mmCIF file of C-alpha atoms in Angstrom:
data_model
loop_
_atom_site.group_PDB
_atom_site.id
_atom_site.type_symbol
_atom_site.label_atom_id
_atom_site.label_comp_id
_atom_site.label_asym_id
_atom_site.label_seq_id
_atom_site.Cartn_x
_atom_site.Cartn_y
_atom_site.Cartn_z
ATOM 1 C CA MET W 159 0.283 0.109 -0.387
ATOM 2 C CA ASN W 160 1.310 3.715 -1.090
ATOM 3 C CA LEU W 161 0.722 6.801 -0.605
ATOM 4 C CA LYS W 162 -1.291 7.125 -3.788
ATOM 5 C CA GLN W 163 -3.608 4.693 -3.140
ATOM 6 C CA LEU W 164 -4.153 5.931 0.146
ATOM 7 C CA LEU W 165 -4.965 8.963 -0.963
ATOM 8 C CA THR W 166 -7.580 7.426 -3.837
ATOM 9 C CA HIS W 167 -9.482 5.238 -1.023
ATOM 10 C CA LEU W 168 -9.676 8.514 0.710
ATOM 11 C CA ASP W 169 -11.624 10.534 -1.478
ATOM 12 C CA ASN W 170 -13.879 8.310 -2.909
ATOM 13 C CA GLY W 171 -14.863 8.605 0.927
ATOM 14 C CA LEU W 172 -14.598 4.674 1.554
ATOM 15 C CA PRO W 173 -14.176 3.542 5.404
ATOM 16 C CA LEU W 174 -10.725 2.788 7.140
ATOM 17 C CA HIS W 175 -10.536 -0.380 9.264
ATOM 18 C CA PRO W 176 -8.600 -1.133 11.762
ATOM 19 C CA GLY W 177 -5.964 -4.043 11.405
ATOM 20 C CA THR W 178 -6.299 -3.642 7.567
ATOM 21 C CA ASP W 179 -2.867 -2.586 5.231
ATOM 22 C CA ILE W 180 -4.901 0.905 4.520
ATOM 23 C CA PHE W 181 -5.220 2.173 8.284
ATOM 24 C CA THR W 182 -1.336 1.368 8.812
ATOM 25 C CA CYS W 183 -0.460 2.521 5.070
ATOM 26 C CA MET W 184 -2.540 6.120 7.145
ATOM 27 C CA THR W 185 -0.632 5.199 11.073
ATOM 28 C CA ASP W 186 2.535 5.374 9.200
ATOM 29 C CA HIS W 187 2.153 9.075 7.709
ATOM 30 C CA SER W 188 0.678 9.985 10.724
ATOM 31 C CA GLN W 189 3.791 9.589 12.388
ATOM 32 C CA GLU W 190 5.505 11.649 9.537
ATOM 33 C CA ALA W 191 3.279 14.346 10.198
ATOM 34 C CA ARG W 192 3.984 14.324 13.760
ATOM 35 C CA ARG W 193 7.400 14.497 12.987
ATOM 36 C CA ILE W 194 7.197 17.504 10.372
ATOM 37 C CA THR W 195 5.015 19.684 12.586
ATOM 38 C CA ALA W 196 7.388 18.705 15.877
ATOM 39 C CA LYS W 197 9.550 20.914 14.402
ATOM 40 C CA LEU W 198 7.662 23.223 12.668
ATOM 41 C CA ASN W 199 6.334 24.031 16.088
ATOM 42 C CA ALA W 200 9.544 23.497 18.095
ATOM 43 C CA ALA W 201 11.024 26.541 17.338
ATOM 44 C CA TYR W 202 10.748 30.286 14.932
ATOM 45 C CA HIS W 203 10.964 29.498 11.062
ATOM 46 C CA GLU W 204 11.266 32.204 8.761
ATOM 47 C CA PRO W 205 8.272 32.562 6.784
ATOM 48 C CA GLU W 206 9.747 30.943 3.801
ATOM 49 C CA GLU W 207 11.034 28.196 5.822
ATOM 50 C CA ILE W 208 7.268 27.672 6.643
ATOM 51 C CA VAL W 209 6.311 27.363 3.307
ATOM 52 C CA ALA W 210 9.371 24.766 2.507
ATOM 53 C CA LEU W 211 8.506 23.035 6.015
ATOM 54 C CA MET W 212 3.846 23.255 5.079
ATOM 55 C CA ALA W 213 5.123 21.822 1.352
ATOM 56 C CA GLU W 214 7.094 18.791 2.942
ATOM 57 C CA LEU W 215 4.181 17.986 5.044
ATOM 58 C CA THR W 216 0.886 18.534 2.598
ATOM 59 C CA GLY W 217 3.714 16.766 -0.180
ATOM 60 C CA ARG W 218 2.698 19.688 -2.551
ATOM 61 C CA PRO W 219 3.514 22.231 -3.690
ATOM 62 C CA VAL W 220 2.894 25.371 -1.055
ATOM 63 C CA ASP W 221 2.688 29.394 -2.922
ATOM 64 C CA ALA W 222 5.460 31.911 -1.761
ATOM 65 C CA SER W 223 2.490 34.149 -0.742
ATOM 66 C CA PHE W 224 1.130 31.356 2.096
ATOM 67 C CA ARG W 225 1.710 32.472 5.576
ATOM 68 C CA LEU W 226 1.057 30.389 9.093
ATOM 69 C CA PHE W 227 1.510 31.510 12.838
ATOM 70 C CA PRO W 228 2.660 27.864 14.642
ATOM 71 C CA PRO W 229 2.296 25.993 16.517
ATOM 72 C CA PHE W 230 -0.577 24.190 14.222
ATOM 73 C CA TYR W 231 -1.499 20.597 13.893
ATOM 74 C CA THR W 232 -2.450 17.329 11.733
ATOM 75 C CA ASP W 233 -2.287 14.278 12.392
ATOM 76 C CA PHE W 234 -2.043 13.428 8.426
ATOM 77 C CA GLY W 235 -1.132 15.960 6.266
ATOM 78 C CA LYS W 236 -1.032 14.777 2.912
ATOM 79 C CA ASN W 237 -4.529 15.773 1.687
ATOM 80 C CA ILE W 238 -3.707 19.823 2.631
ATOM 81 C CA THR W 239 -4.019 21.610 -0.500
ATOM 82 C CA LEU W 240 -3.768 25.386 0.076
ATOM 83 C CA GLY W 241 -4.529 28.482 -2.493
ATOM 84 C CA LYS W 242 -2.517 31.769 -2.397
ATOM 85 C CA ASN W 243 -2.887 34.229 -0.130
ATOM 86 C CA VAL W 244 -3.960 32.079 2.334
ATOM 87 C CA PHE W 245 -3.696 33.215 6.206
ATOM 88 C CA ILE W 246 -3.581 30.516 8.707
ATOM 89 C CA ASN W 247 -3.315 31.532 13.108
ATOM 90 C CA THR W 248 -2.267 30.015 15.823
ATOM 91 C CA CYS W 249 -3.224 26.487 16.995
ATOM 92 C CA CYS W 250 -5.253 25.083 14.520
ATOM 93 C CA CYS W 251 -6.118 21.524 14.003
ATOM 94 C CA PHE W 252 -6.579 19.984 10.943
ATOM 95 C CA GLN W 253 -7.665 16.357 9.894
ATOM 96 C CA ASP W 254 -7.556 16.482 6.503
ATOM 97 C CA GLN W 255 -7.279 12.286 5.772
ATOM 98 C CA GLY W 256 -10.723 12.967 4.141
ATOM 99 C CA GLY W 257 -9.465 16.474 2.281
ATOM 100 C CA ILE W 258 -8.872 19.764 2.894
ATOM 101 C CA SER W 259 -9.145 22.116 -0.142
ATOM 102 C CA ILE W 260 -8.447 26.237 1.310
ATOM 103 C CA GLY W 261 -9.170 28.687 -2.045
ATOM 104 C CA ASP W 262 -7.389 31.509 -2.397
ATOM 105 C CA GLY W 263 -7.121 34.654 -0.376
ATOM 106 C CA THR W 264 -8.922 32.801 2.794
ATOM 107 C CA PHE W 265 -8.440 33.501 6.263
ATOM 108 C CA ILE W 266 -8.522 30.946 9.298
ATOM 109 C CA GLY W 267 -8.641 32.107 13.069
ATOM 110 C CA HIS W 268 -6.785 30.924 16.283
ATOM 111 C CA ARG W 269 -7.868 27.618 17.136
ATOM 112 C CA VAL W 270 -9.983 26.680 14.311
ATOM 113 C CA VAL W 271 -10.542 23.268 13.814
ATOM 114 C CA LEU W 272 -11.233 21.130 10.492
ATOM 115 C CA ALA W 273 -12.236 17.816 10.881
ATOM 116 C CA THR W 274 -12.649 15.548 7.747
ATOM 117 C CA LEU W 275 -13.271 11.787 9.956
ATOM 118 C CA ASP W 276 -16.158 10.539 11.804
ATOM 119 C CA HIS W 277 -16.355 7.303 13.527
ATOM 120 C CA GLY W 278 -17.992 4.786 13.649
ATOM 121 C CA PHE W 279 -21.497 4.910 16.195
ATOM 122 C CA LEU W 280 -21.933 1.210 17.236
ATOM 123 C CA PRO W 281 -18.982 0.402 20.072
ATOM 124 C CA ALA W 282 -18.297 -2.818 17.761
ATOM 125 C CA ASP W 283 -16.978 -0.225 14.651
ATOM 126 C CA ARG W 284 -15.939 2.864 17.014
ATOM 127 C CA ALA W 285 -11.893 2.569 15.784
ATOM 128 C CA SER W 286 -12.997 2.858 12.524
ATOM 129 C CA ASN W 287 -12.775 6.262 10.106
ATOM 130 C CA TYR W 288 -15.404 7.168 7.674
ATOM 131 C CA PRO W 289 -13.675 10.933 5.505
ATOM 132 C CA ALA W 290 -15.848 13.069 3.665
ATOM 133 C CA PRO W 291 -14.038 16.308 2.211
ATOM 134 C CA ILE W 292 -13.400 20.331 3.432
ATOM 135 C CA ARG W 293 -13.453 22.195 0.470
ATOM 136 C CA ILE W 294 -13.048 26.637 1.319
ATOM 137 C CA GLY W 295 -13.603 28.579 -1.151
ATOM 138 C CA ARG W 296 -11.808 31.488 -1.788
ATOM 139 C CA ASN W 297 -11.855 34.580 0.575
ATOM 140 C CA VAL W 298 -13.373 32.743 3.083
ATOM 141 C CA TRP W 299 -12.754 34.262 6.671
ATOM 142 C CA ILE W 300 -13.387 31.652 9.360
ATOM 143 C CA GLY W 301 -13.656 33.015 12.879
ATOM 144 C CA SER W 302 -11.301 31.977 15.857
ATOM 145 C CA GLY W 303 -12.728 28.867 17.563
ATOM 146 C CA ALA W 304 -14.745 27.659 15.017
ATOM 147 C CA VAL W 305 -14.825 23.848 13.686
ATOM 148 C CA VAL W 306 -16.184 22.627 10.445
ATOM 149 C CA LEU W 307 -17.086 19.396 9.922
ATOM 150 C CA ARG W 308 -16.395 16.505 7.352
ATOM 151 C CA GLY W 309 -18.009 16.815 4.104
ATOM 152 C CA VAL W 310 -18.935 20.858 4.475
ATOM 153 C CA THR W 311 -18.347 22.903 1.760
ATOM 154 C CA ILE W 312 -17.854 26.847 2.764
ATOM 155 C CA GLY W 313 -18.304 28.657 -0.438
ATOM 156 C CA ASP W 314 -16.443 32.099 -2.040
ATOM 157 C CA ASN W 315 -16.425 35.181 0.714
ATOM 158 C CA ALA W 316 -18.087 34.127 3.045
ATOM 159 C CA VAL W 317 -18.010 34.921 6.909
ATOM 160 C CA VAL W 318 -17.994 31.684 9.085
ATOM 161 C CA ALA W 319 -18.111 33.438 13.622
ATOM 162 C CA ALA W 320 -16.283 32.457 15.297
ATOM 163 C CA GLY W 321 -16.753 29.513 18.018
ATOM 164 C CA ALA W 322 -19.401 27.947 15.121
ATOM 165 C CA VAL W 323 -19.866 24.608 14.376
ATOM 166 C CA VAL W 324 -20.065 24.052 10.976
ATOM 167 C CA THR W 325 -22.155 20.995 10.022
ATOM 168 C CA ARG W 326 -24.134 22.122 6.295
ATOM 169 C CA ASP W 327 -22.678 23.905 3.537
ATOM 170 C CA VAL W 328 -22.147 27.410 3.577
ATOM 171 C CA GLU W 329 -23.645 29.433 1.006
ATOM 172 C CA PRO W 330 -21.154 32.066 -1.028
ATOM 173 C CA GLY W 331 -21.440 35.464 0.513
ATOM 174 C CA VAL W 332 -23.453 34.631 3.246
ATOM 175 C CA ILE W 333 -22.428 34.608 7.638
ATOM 176 C CA VAL W 334 -23.031 31.825 9.239
ATOM 177 C CA GLY W 335 -22.461 31.474 13.086
ATOM 178 C CA GLY W 336 -23.911 29.236 16.170
ATOM 179 C CA VAL W 337 -24.338 25.575 17.266
ATOM 180 C CA PRO W 338 -25.182 24.438 15.031
ATOM 181 C CA ALA W 339 -24.269 27.215 12.504
ATOM 182 C CA LYS W 340 -27.038 29.153 10.697
ATOM 183 C CA PHE W 341 -27.271 31.424 8.029
ATOM 184 C CA ILE W 342 -27.159 35.399 10.034
ATOM 185 C CA LYS W 343 -26.521 37.984 7.175
ATOM 186 C CA THR W 344 -25.295 38.586 4.128
ATOM 187 C CA VAL W 345 -21.241 39.793 3.757
ATOM 188 C CA ALA W 346 -22.960 42.504 1.467
ATOM 189 C CA GLU W 347 -25.496 43.763 4.364
ATOM 190 C CA ALA W 348 -22.554 43.801 7.350
ATOM 191 C CA ALA W 349 -20.228 45.378 5.376
ATOM 192 C CA GLU W 350 -22.567 47.947 4.698
ATOM 193 C CA ARG W 351 -23.961 48.285 7.987
ATOM 194 C CA GLN W 352 -20.019 48.395 9.116
ATOM 195 C CA LYS W 353 -19.730 51.519 6.867
ATOM 196 C CA LYS W 354 -22.678 53.419 8.173
ATOM 197 C CA GLU W 355 -20.946 53.078 12.154
ATOM 198 C CA GLN W 356 -17.856 54.193 10.902
#
């Protein structure tokens, strides 16, 4: 079992069951992610060093415009795709086995959790993992402490309020908040109000 086969399995939304070759392969890559994130988080790095470490972690090119304030945590790393001018603030946790894609110009606040796996509900199946991707569009702003769950797509220009738990897709150009996250208003309405208050 190799990484390409594992990613194909995950990207097809197939489950991971303990004791299988594919589960072992995932666990091996998780150890590599721990090694790289430990290096990333253990000392100060210049921005270009962080870009290089994230490219090593993800196994993909990372644009020089990418910015990250460590610490950063992931238990896999190989299924993260980052656009240009993405900013990730401190203490974020990405569980990316199911796939996390982040579009150009997106800001992710402190302590955001992106979780692409569920466990089986029955006790006998609890150790199995069920992946589904998180897709984040362009120019999205995810506020501090938000949690985005597996299978969610967040449309371009949307805003997720601090502390929200996002369990369903978010339309482009809207603000959502709460637990579970619900529509609050459009970004255009919020911008107009902000303009009047200045």
